[in-house]
XYZ file of C-alpha atoms in Angstrom:
668
model
C -21.884 33.787 -30.213
C -24.347 31.501 -28.374
C -22.869 28.206 -27.213
C -19.340 29.354 -27.985
C -16.849 27.168 -26.136
C -15.922 30.116 -23.935
C -19.558 30.390 -22.857
C -19.673 26.706 -22.003
C -16.344 26.676 -20.177
C -15.647 29.902 -18.282
C -12.010 28.891 -17.745
C -11.471 29.553 -21.457
C -12.505 33.206 -21.155
C -8.942 34.520 -20.628
C -7.966 32.936 -23.954
C -10.937 34.076 -26.021
C -8.786 36.337 -28.197
C -6.500 33.468 -29.217
C -9.469 31.202 -29.853
C -11.066 33.821 -32.111
C -7.744 34.377 -33.887
C -7.503 30.666 -34.658
C -11.054 30.566 -36.010
C -10.411 33.650 -38.122
C -7.130 32.212 -39.408
C -8.912 29.074 -40.628
C -11.468 31.174 -42.490
C -8.738 33.339 -43.960
C -6.755 30.328 -45.127
C -9.832 28.868 -46.771
C -10.344 32.158 -48.578
C -6.761 32.169 -49.858
C -6.967 28.576 -51.087
C -10.339 28.632 -52.772
C -12.770 30.715 -54.744
C -15.365 29.900 -52.158
C -15.519 26.115 -52.395
C -13.270 23.954 -50.249
C -14.960 20.958 -51.847
C -13.792 21.988 -55.326
C -10.302 22.794 -54.035
C -9.833 19.212 -52.799
C -9.761 17.716 -56.306
C -6.073 16.982 -56.648
C -6.701 13.282 -57.224
C -8.879 14.187 -60.199
C -6.006 16.074 -61.840
C -2.786 14.368 -60.779
C -1.977 10.716 -61.412
C -3.493 8.676 -64.253
C -6.637 9.742 -66.094
C -8.315 8.553 -69.288
C -8.758 11.161 -72.005
C -10.254 9.539 -75.101
C -7.832 6.917 -76.410
C -5.018 8.221 -74.259
C -3.829 8.116 -70.699
C -2.679 11.384 -69.180
C -0.367 11.370 -66.185
C 0.534 14.424 -64.101
C 2.839 14.963 -61.162
C 3.967 18.021 -59.209
C 7.723 18.271 -58.694
C 8.817 21.935 -58.691
C 12.537 21.251 -58.213
C 12.723 18.565 -60.903
C 14.323 19.314 -64.255
C 13.230 16.158 -66.056
C 10.901 13.254 -65.391
C 10.497 9.888 -67.116
C 8.017 7.065 -66.833
C 9.931 3.801 -66.470
C 8.892 0.162 -66.351
C 9.132 -3.080 -68.314
C 7.905 -1.120 -71.330
C 11.138 0.942 -71.190
C 13.396 -1.774 -69.714
C 13.308 0.424 -66.588
C 15.442 3.015 -68.381
C 14.920 6.665 -69.319
C 13.389 6.703 -72.794
C 12.570 9.835 -74.739
C 9.092 8.606 -75.685
C 8.233 8.356 -71.981
C 9.617 11.750 -71.067
C 7.234 14.165 -69.329
C 6.643 17.695 -70.519
C 7.250 20.286 -67.833
C 4.337 22.711 -67.548
C 3.806 25.769 -65.376
C 4.095 25.713 -61.584
C 6.278 22.604 -61.536
C 3.673 20.295 -63.065
C 4.921 17.465 -65.293
C 2.588 15.846 -67.833
C 2.760 12.757 -70.052
C 0.182 11.681 -72.647
C 0.377 8.131 -73.989
C -1.853 5.795 -75.947
C -3.849 3.385 -73.792
C -2.599 0.388 -75.735
C 0.961 1.023 -74.603
C 0.124 0.566 -70.940
C -2.375 -2.185 -70.125
C -4.093 -2.641 -66.798
C -1.691 -3.794 -64.039
C 1.413 -2.378 -65.733
C 4.193 -1.844 -63.184
C 5.933 1.510 -63.327
C 7.913 4.140 -61.456
C 9.116 7.642 -62.126
C 12.713 8.612 -62.801
C 13.046 12.121 -61.423
C 16.019 14.334 -62.314
C 16.984 17.453 -60.387
C 20.054 19.702 -60.251
C 22.895 17.474 -59.154
C 21.071 14.144 -59.052
C 18.295 11.775 -59.989
C 16.487 8.780 -58.519
C 13.566 6.421 -58.991
C 10.405 7.509 -57.234
C 6.919 6.183 -56.534
C 4.356 8.750 -57.779
C 2.854 10.884 -55.035
C -0.683 10.276 -56.311
C -0.306 6.546 -57.045
C -3.465 4.595 -56.251
C -1.877 1.158 -56.133
C 1.519 -0.234 -55.162
C 2.751 -3.817 -55.203
C 5.775 -5.278 -53.464
C 8.202 -7.665 -55.092
C 8.351 -10.928 -53.135
C 12.097 -11.298 -53.628
C 13.528 -7.791 -53.482
C 10.773 -6.414 -51.183
C 10.855 -3.230 -53.271
C 7.645 -1.454 -54.207
C 6.492 -0.400 -57.655
C 3.391 1.488 -58.680
C 0.798 -0.452 -60.637
C -1.547 1.039 -63.190
C -5.000 0.219 -61.847
C -7.628 0.738 -64.505
C -9.657 -2.487 -64.595
C -11.885 -3.093 -67.629
C -14.878 -3.104 -65.299
C -15.144 -0.722 -62.405
C -16.576 -1.968 -59.151
C -20.373 -1.701 -59.170
C -21.651 -0.569 -55.774
C -24.576 -2.665 -54.579
C -25.584 -0.514 -51.641
C -26.120 3.188 -51.434
C -23.603 5.195 -49.474
C -24.699 5.320 -45.860
C -27.251 8.112 -45.541
C -26.852 8.255 -41.789
C -24.131 7.206 -39.407
C -25.077 5.711 -36.042
C -26.220 8.192 -33.438
C -24.054 6.288 -30.962
C -20.997 4.753 -32.646
C -20.167 1.330 -31.243
C -16.789 1.015 -32.876
C -15.029 -2.238 -33.725
C -11.366 -1.401 -34.313
C -9.866 -3.920 -36.731
C -6.748 -4.693 -38.748
C -7.424 -6.628 -41.936
C -4.009 -8.283 -42.069
C -4.137 -9.732 -38.572
C -7.830 -10.646 -38.707
C -7.080 -14.169 -39.908
C -6.170 -17.091 -37.661
C -3.569 -18.438 -40.056
C -0.012 -17.251 -39.469
C 0.178 -14.835 -42.364
C -1.473 -11.735 -43.754
C -5.251 -11.723 -44.015
C -7.048 -10.310 -47.025
C -9.925 -7.946 -47.717
C -11.881 -10.906 -49.062
C -11.314 -12.994 -45.936
C -12.298 -10.076 -43.736
C -15.483 -9.562 -45.746
C -16.388 -13.228 -45.618
C -15.276 -14.203 -42.130
C -15.058 -11.133 -39.889
C -17.885 -8.842 -40.962
C -20.527 -11.386 -39.837
C -18.805 -11.628 -36.436
C -18.855 -7.861 -35.986
C -22.507 -7.683 -36.959
C -23.444 -10.513 -34.593
C -21.520 -8.827 -31.765
C -23.684 -5.722 -32.144
C -21.066 -3.181 -33.196
C -22.348 -0.676 -35.751
C -19.134 1.015 -36.879
C -15.940 -0.583 -38.175
C -12.650 1.260 -37.872
C -10.075 -0.154 -40.291
C -6.402 0.277 -39.507
C -3.398 0.238 -41.854
C -5.321 0.894 -45.073
C -2.949 3.481 -46.548
C 0.122 1.806 -48.065
C 3.121 1.448 -45.782
C 6.485 -0.204 -46.560
C 6.996 -1.843 -43.160
C 4.176 -4.139 -42.071
C 5.312 -3.939 -38.454
C 4.555 -0.204 -38.317
C 0.873 -1.161 -37.831
C 0.155 1.111 -40.804
C 1.374 4.307 -39.158
C 4.447 4.895 -41.370
C 2.495 5.705 -44.508
C 4.295 6.055 -47.829
C 1.425 6.401 -50.326
C -1.586 8.351 -49.158
C -3.919 7.302 -51.985
C -3.046 3.595 -52.280
C -4.950 0.996 -50.251
C -2.427 -1.536 -49.018
C -1.930 -4.266 -51.621
C -0.883 -6.711 -48.884
C -4.570 -7.310 -48.284
C -5.794 -7.408 -51.886
C -7.001 -5.114 -54.640
C -8.804 -1.763 -54.465
C -11.938 -3.478 -55.770
C -11.823 -5.961 -52.912
C -11.604 -3.117 -50.394
C -14.606 -1.515 -52.071
C -16.470 -4.804 -51.744
C -15.620 -4.917 -48.030
C -17.031 -1.420 -47.444
C -20.041 -2.129 -49.649
C -20.833 -5.381 -47.836
C -20.581 -3.686 -44.435
C -22.995 -1.014 -45.616
C -25.369 -3.721 -46.734
C -25.241 -5.115 -43.202
C -26.122 -1.704 -41.759
C -22.646 -0.843 -40.483
C -20.631 2.309 -41.087
C -16.947 2.012 -42.032
C -14.289 4.544 -41.075
C -10.546 4.327 -41.562
C -7.461 5.364 -39.673
C -6.142 8.429 -41.501
C -2.454 9.184 -41.017
C -1.865 12.848 -41.819
C 0.213 13.477 -38.710
C 3.507 12.245 -40.167
C 4.944 10.137 -43.002
C 7.559 7.448 -43.528
C 11.152 8.617 -44.044
C 11.817 6.146 -46.867
C 12.796 7.968 -50.050
C 12.362 5.068 -52.483
C 8.718 4.574 -51.482
C 7.797 7.799 -49.745
C 7.661 11.554 -50.279
C 10.676 12.576 -48.226
C 12.948 13.727 -51.068
C 10.631 13.313 -54.030
C 11.940 16.096 -56.270
C 15.416 16.288 -54.746
C 14.421 18.714 -52.019
C 13.572 17.947 -48.400
C 10.946 20.692 -48.196
C 8.462 19.817 -50.953
C 5.972 18.442 -48.434
C 7.829 18.557 -45.116
C 9.682 20.986 -42.937
C 13.356 21.479 -43.866
C 14.653 22.551 -40.480
C 14.758 21.066 -36.993
C 11.021 20.366 -37.310
C 11.502 18.002 -40.259
C 11.936 14.761 -38.292
C 9.697 13.401 -35.562
C 12.330 12.114 -33.176
C 9.981 9.845 -31.238
C 8.400 8.232 -34.298
C 11.376 8.233 -36.711
C 9.237 9.863 -39.372
C 8.762 13.129 -41.266
C 6.470 16.013 -40.310
C 4.255 17.709 -42.883
C 4.540 21.461 -43.327
C 0.884 22.442 -43.023
C 1.680 26.054 -43.929
C 2.252 25.119 -47.581
C -0.845 25.350 -49.806
C 0.391 22.358 -51.807
C 0.463 20.232 -48.667
C -3.069 21.281 -47.777
C -4.119 20.479 -51.353
C -2.576 17.011 -51.057
C -4.066 16.151 -47.680
C -7.517 17.612 -48.263
C -7.739 15.846 -51.622
C -6.793 12.652 -49.824
C -9.769 13.062 -47.504
C -12.169 13.566 -50.395
C -10.635 10.611 -52.264
C -11.299 8.065 -49.524
C -14.806 9.361 -48.858
C -15.962 9.456 -52.455
C -13.953 6.757 -54.239
C -14.106 4.104 -51.505
C -17.307 5.288 -49.773
C -15.763 5.419 -46.307
C -17.997 7.060 -43.712
C -15.299 9.048 -41.999
C -11.981 8.843 -40.247
C -10.158 8.365 -37.025
C -7.331 10.911 -37.256
C -4.086 9.466 -35.949
C -1.623 11.424 -33.833
C -3.600 14.636 -33.409
C -1.679 15.603 -30.270
C 1.553 15.404 -32.235
C 0.060 17.744 -34.838
C -1.209 20.341 -32.379
C 2.073 21.102 -30.609
C 5.455 22.180 -31.919
C 7.103 19.735 -29.523
C 4.462 17.092 -30.401
C 3.264 17.113 -26.798
C 6.157 14.897 -25.756
C 7.041 14.756 -22.067
C 4.623 17.558 -21.237
C 2.153 17.817 -18.423
C -1.159 19.242 -19.621
C -2.249 20.380 -16.193
C -3.494 23.896 -16.923
C -5.332 25.774 -19.635
C -2.364 27.968 -20.433
C -0.538 25.040 -22.093
C -3.085 25.131 -24.921
C -2.362 28.795 -25.680
C 1.283 29.351 -24.759
C 2.784 29.640 -28.246
C 3.854 26.005 -28.420
C 0.984 25.197 -30.790
C 1.395 24.526 -34.504
C -1.135 27.090 -35.700
C -0.875 25.800 -39.288
C -1.799 22.283 -38.178
C -4.728 23.670 -36.196
C -5.952 25.428 -39.341
C -5.554 22.232 -41.359
C -7.606 20.178 -38.898
C -10.433 22.719 -38.947
C -10.448 22.741 -42.762
C -10.282 18.948 -42.867
C -13.336 18.573 -40.656
C -15.234 21.183 -42.652
C -14.426 19.339 -45.885
C -15.545 15.997 -44.464
C -19.029 17.387 -43.823
C -19.130 18.971 -47.275
C -18.268 15.639 -48.869
C -20.522 13.608 -46.625
C -22.799 15.345 -44.120
C -23.529 12.013 -42.432
C -19.981 11.158 -41.420
C -17.777 10.516 -38.415
C -14.474 12.171 -37.516
C -12.681 11.008 -34.375
C -9.536 12.571 -32.925
C -6.835 10.492 -31.273
C -5.758 13.207 -28.849
C -4.442 12.917 -25.331
C -3.663 16.499 -24.229
C -7.276 17.521 -23.652
C -7.109 20.391 -26.148
C -10.360 22.318 -25.485
C -12.858 22.601 -28.310
C -11.256 19.808 -30.306
C -14.601 18.048 -30.752
C -16.710 21.195 -30.869
C -18.220 22.764 -34.002
C -15.967 25.167 -35.888
C -18.530 27.958 -35.639
C -18.411 27.625 -31.857
C -14.649 28.040 -31.657
C -13.718 24.376 -32.000
C -11.864 22.293 -34.566
C -14.909 20.396 -35.781
C -14.206 16.782 -34.814
C -17.337 14.819 -34.001
C -15.659 12.855 -31.195
C -12.467 12.589 -29.241
C -11.121 9.315 -27.856
C -11.044 9.081 -24.062
C -7.399 8.080 -24.145
C -6.820 8.356 -20.413
C -9.247 5.557 -19.552
C -7.120 2.564 -20.668
C -4.078 3.968 -18.865
C -6.166 4.375 -15.738
C -7.266 0.721 -15.807
C -3.691 -0.440 -16.311
C -2.552 1.700 -13.387
C -5.223 0.172 -11.110
C -4.344 -3.378 -12.087
C -0.592 -2.850 -11.735
C -0.419 -0.656 -8.641
C -3.429 -1.458 -6.459
C -4.619 -4.556 -4.694
C -8.181 -5.522 -5.599
C -9.462 -4.558 -2.178
C -7.947 -1.070 -2.580
C -9.578 -0.082 -5.861
C -11.079 3.398 -5.235
C -14.656 3.265 -6.520
C -15.160 7.018 -6.265
C -12.052 7.676 -8.312
C -13.169 5.083 -10.868
C -16.453 6.886 -11.369
C -14.731 10.258 -11.664
C -12.166 9.041 -14.190
C -14.758 7.316 -16.362
C -17.330 10.101 -16.333
C -15.095 13.179 -16.371
C -15.535 14.688 -19.838
C -15.659 18.144 -21.366
C -19.253 19.401 -21.619
C -18.829 20.876 -25.084
C -17.458 17.668 -26.622
C -18.531 14.139 -27.436
C -16.242 11.265 -26.588
C -15.634 7.655 -27.557
C -14.900 5.595 -24.437
C -12.903 2.373 -24.319
C -11.196 0.114 -21.836
C -8.446 -0.963 -24.234
C -7.533 -0.581 -27.889
C -4.705 -1.957 -30.000
C -2.281 0.385 -28.186
C -2.611 -1.478 -24.899
C -1.615 -4.827 -26.404
C 1.426 -3.995 -28.524
C 4.583 -6.028 -27.933
C 6.004 -5.354 -24.508
C 2.523 -4.733 -23.148
C -0.481 -6.932 -22.401
C -4.209 -7.029 -22.982
C -6.368 -6.467 -19.909
C -7.324 -10.116 -19.737
C -3.679 -11.185 -19.882
C -2.744 -8.728 -17.150
C -5.450 -10.279 -14.986
C -4.555 -13.928 -15.680
C -1.114 -14.161 -17.278
C -0.042 -17.762 -17.908
C -3.252 -19.151 -16.390
C -4.926 -18.339 -19.699
C -2.990 -21.180 -21.292
C -4.293 -23.932 -19.051
C -7.253 -22.608 -17.086
C -9.771 -21.511 -19.712
C -11.653 -24.759 -20.165
C -15.074 -24.597 -18.592
C -14.473 -27.809 -16.675
C -11.241 -26.480 -15.136
C -11.172 -24.685 -11.802
C -8.874 -21.736 -11.221
C -9.274 -18.894 -8.765
C -6.984 -16.761 -10.942
C -9.164 -17.310 -14.011
C -12.355 -16.703 -12.019
C -10.935 -13.393 -10.783
C -9.704 -12.410 -14.226
C -13.004 -13.115 -15.939
C -14.998 -11.312 -13.260
C -12.840 -8.175 -13.390
C -12.678 -8.212 -17.187
C -16.475 -8.056 -17.311
C -16.682 -5.384 -14.611
C -14.025 -3.168 -16.202
C -15.698 -3.255 -19.589
C -19.201 -2.709 -18.164
C -18.078 0.220 -15.994
C -16.429 1.814 -19.017
C -19.484 1.150 -21.176
C -21.996 2.484 -18.677
C -20.023 5.724 -18.275
C -19.398 6.115 -22.000
C -19.790 9.691 -23.146
C -21.227 9.284 -26.626
C -19.758 6.109 -28.081
C -17.716 3.019 -27.289
C -14.724 1.296 -28.891
C -13.351 -2.228 -28.764
C -10.310 -3.703 -30.496
C -10.789 -6.855 -32.524
C -10.865 -9.924 -30.281
C -10.808 -8.112 -26.956
C -14.546 -8.669 -26.639
C -13.858 -12.338 -25.877
C -10.584 -11.813 -24.018
C -8.128 -12.579 -26.789
C -4.926 -13.717 -25.079
C -1.392 -12.436 -25.187
C -0.234 -9.380 -27.144
C 0.292 -8.012 -30.650
C 3.679 -8.404 -32.287
C 4.154 -8.033 -36.018
C 6.832 -10.023 -37.852
C 10.249 -8.471 -37.374
C 13.857 -9.473 -37.035
C 13.529 -9.629 -33.248
C 10.912 -12.408 -33.398
C 12.376 -14.230 -36.401
C 9.692 -12.707 -38.650
C 6.933 -14.642 -36.945
C 3.205 -14.062 -37.449
C 2.299 -15.954 -34.271
C 1.104 -12.822 -32.495
C -0.083 -10.902 -35.568
C -3.361 -12.796 -35.932
C -6.656 -13.465 -34.146
C -7.426 -16.881 -32.731
C -11.130 -17.040 -33.561
C -11.155 -20.769 -32.797
C -10.937 -19.886 -29.109
C -14.295 -18.135 -29.091
C -15.793 -20.736 -31.438
C -14.919 -23.600 -29.077
C -17.922 -24.204 -26.745
C -15.649 -25.922 -24.217
C -13.696 -22.725 -23.524
C -14.587 -19.749 -21.365
C -13.897 -17.295 -24.165
C -17.440 -18.001 -25.353
C -18.741 -16.743 -22.002
C -16.830 -13.461 -22.208
C -18.063 -13.051 -25.761
C -21.666 -13.657 -24.678
C -21.335 -11.036 -21.947
C -19.952 -8.445 -24.356
C -22.769 -9.153 -26.815
C -25.442 -8.654 -24.167
C -23.660 -5.592 -22.805
C -23.661 -3.969 -26.257
C -27.322 -4.939 -26.656
C -28.188 -2.752 -23.647
C -27.612 0.326 -25.775
C -29.965 -0.866 -28.505
C -32.681 -1.714 -26.011
C -32.390 1.284 -23.701
C -30.471 3.971 -25.648
C -28.763 5.475 -22.634
C -25.276 6.419 -23.814
C -26.197 9.717 -25.414
C -28.008 10.880 -22.289
C -25.913 13.710 -20.877
C -27.051 13.043 -17.310
C -25.041 10.526 -15.347
C -25.410 10.136 -11.588
C -23.359 8.337 -9.003
C -25.880 6.851 -6.553
C -23.369 5.066 -4.361
C -19.574 5.007 -4.021
C -18.796 3.140 -0.819
C -15.032 2.869 -0.440
C -15.237 0.391 2.433
C -17.634 -1.999 0.760
C -16.270 -1.330 -2.766
C -19.804 -0.827 -4.062
C -20.438 1.569 -6.935
C -23.902 2.396 -8.301
C -24.463 4.558 -11.370
C -27.652 5.811 -12.955
C -27.960 6.307 -16.715
C -31.417 7.188 -18.013
C -33.711 4.390 -16.711
C -30.888 1.961 -15.929
C -29.134 1.430 -12.607
C -25.660 -0.168 -12.831
C -24.550 -1.690 -9.524
C -21.007 -3.026 -9.046
C -19.594 -4.905 -6.079
C -15.835 -4.825 -6.638
C -14.991 -6.372 -3.300
C -12.870 -9.511 -3.852
C -14.363 -11.402 -0.891
C -17.427 -9.804 0.652
C -20.930 -10.393 -0.614
C -23.786 -8.294 0.704
C -27.384 -9.180 1.433
C -30.117 -6.546 1.559
C -27.659 -3.839 0.460
C -29.440 -0.486 0.297
C -28.894 1.984 -2.531
C -30.621 5.345 -2.888
C -32.726 5.273 -6.080
C -35.743 6.937 -7.704
C -38.995 5.323 -6.495
C -40.455 2.505 -8.546
C -39.873 -1.136 -9.361
C -36.719 -2.628 -10.857
C -35.907 -5.703 -12.922
C -32.502 -7.173 -13.725
C -31.600 -6.849 -17.410
C -27.939 -7.899 -17.174
C -26.146 -9.977 -14.578
C -22.396 -10.580 -14.829
C -22.736 -13.576 -12.482
C -24.945 -15.511 -14.905
C -23.728 -18.989 -15.837
C -23.762 -18.087 -19.530
C -21.185 -15.423 -18.736
C -18.941 -17.682 -16.664
C -20.448 -16.607 -13.350
C -21.711 -18.629 -10.389
C -25.458 -18.028 -10.723
C -25.789 -16.495 -7.270
C -28.451 -13.971 -8.272
C -32.098 -14.746 -8.955
C -32.893 -12.703 -12.055
C -36.621 -13.412 -11.893
C -37.191 -11.298 -8.800
C -39.029 -7.985 -9.038
C -37.390 -5.365 -6.866
C -39.379 -2.512 -5.322
C -37.894 0.601 -3.798
C -38.877 1.532 -0.242
C -39.064 4.969 1.417
C -36.077 5.676 3.618
C -38.503 6.885 6.295
C -42.240 7.131 6.627
C -43.675 9.586 4.066
C -40.140 10.248 2.730
C -39.683 10.988 -0.954
C -36.239 9.352 -0.844
C -36.262 5.655 -1.638
C -33.796 2.818 -1.294
C -33.448 -0.378 -3.237
C -32.203 -3.430 -1.375
C -30.166 -5.962 -3.309
C -28.091 -9.073 -2.942
C -24.635 -8.200 -4.242
C -22.196 -11.125 -4.528
C -18.490 -10.311 -4.602
C -16.993 -9.199 -7.931
C -20.301 -8.934 -9.721
C -22.376 -6.352 -11.517
C -26.080 -6.142 -12.171
C -27.995 -3.741 -14.359
C -31.579 -2.975 -13.390
C -34.313 -1.374 -15.446
C -36.360 1.213 -13.566
C -40.106 1.536 -14.016
C -41.634 4.544 -12.223
C -44.651 3.881 -9.981
C -48.054 4.349 -11.574
C -49.852 7.506 -10.629
C -53.041 6.909 -8.657
C -54.799 10.004 -9.982
């Protein structure tokens, strides 16, 4: 097949049989599950849960090991009552039909599930809304059938951005107040900030309901319920709708890699068996994450997860997903403590072939539901073909995250003196990507700032951030930190493969770390929020970092260089610490030297004239205004009649400039 991943990467040739077997297995599984339509198969949410049928509400749940099931709530004094007893149908399906008047909108309820030898209260698998009791902290399902459905004001996005500039955000911690932010506050206060910053895609974390707030949303209990901590389903719809009206796509973190172990809220022992949705052997528990692992071999699990994908795309109009924990899904040992140093580790029998099939089907379904969509894989092993089309031997993701980049920056900052930063290695690490895949590049995400870690800006400044960030203050530590923060982000951005990601607040150097309320910090929200007042205060340097990020992002809109496959290193001088990179008609020049500035520094470039379009040393960005941006620069032949040209520049220490190239006019 033309453009098959084994044609693009010859090192995959020895494994072509396994690659074909995986592709064939995905097609075979689809054939077993469906009558030809994966889209129609993924309709579980339209059958299970609550549905209106005339004057009645019909509720269905799948619990094959259960013997009896009751609906309980205030209407039954939370006791088993015969009138609320489900009828057991074929294939382990339980069904209850009840008059609408008996259960008004917002009724709280649970299920009482009986099985051989026991019974317990359970949250329905297909519940679309949960609420938590303020006193007991226990969850209950809530019937969500408002008299008026949300009326969408904007059409579903017809096209996602060609180059996603992703703003990773958490609704709960997006408020400055020490508490939990809401969908409404995010819509009102944060969406305008994202739009003004130039990002075109919002990635929302922690949307699926999770019992423990401090899990950052990654211990999901209810796949179909948007977290009620932040507001109602209608308010989430309004958030997505408003973002669409502002021209931004919205994707969500999708957690299908594991699930919370809680039995009262989760799926772990729903019908009295451990294996309804999860493995029942040594593979059941994820030891590193203290969670449960789905059994992707079971058709019912595929039905649940694929229906979940369709639900979020069509009910809430999301534009796609960032799949969490893909590495953990791909490998039987979850990729823990493994070195992925050779191709054989992707084909050595340690792979979860059922999970691989699921991911391929999931990506196929996403495009069937919404052709203009985005799927991003959080994957760190380098699994080949992950972000390649299914028909070319891949798994069908649109993008993979360049997860090694943030770790590389942290390693440089922690282990190397400034004067020892290897510019050649920096270019290689930032630009080294698989040819058959598209990537989302980033310098730091939420992962790099979790408790026990630090943001890049805090690593560079530490306690000096607390007293040295006023514009009138003078601090060599702050000057260094701001300069390197700008250079790190610009180097990452200029080498971006096909998109770029930033975590909420990092664009202006948000201080400190992220720590959700927990017993260890006396349940404090001090570090589970965003201090927007810092960037809104014109007396502080945060405004300068924010201005730089805004103008950096604007480069893509003006020059559209990120999707250009060609990237060239023009200069990587290890002694001078000068790095020059060409992308399309832009030349990015970095002087990383902490002390030395260079006058008339020559760089090999295409012939023509050059103008500065971004200067990290500008006063507006907290620089020292050492560069005259009004100058026109002209390349000169390296020798008489030579076709090779050099551009001579003034390069102050710890600065970067971006120049726009205009080719010389032809004389005839």
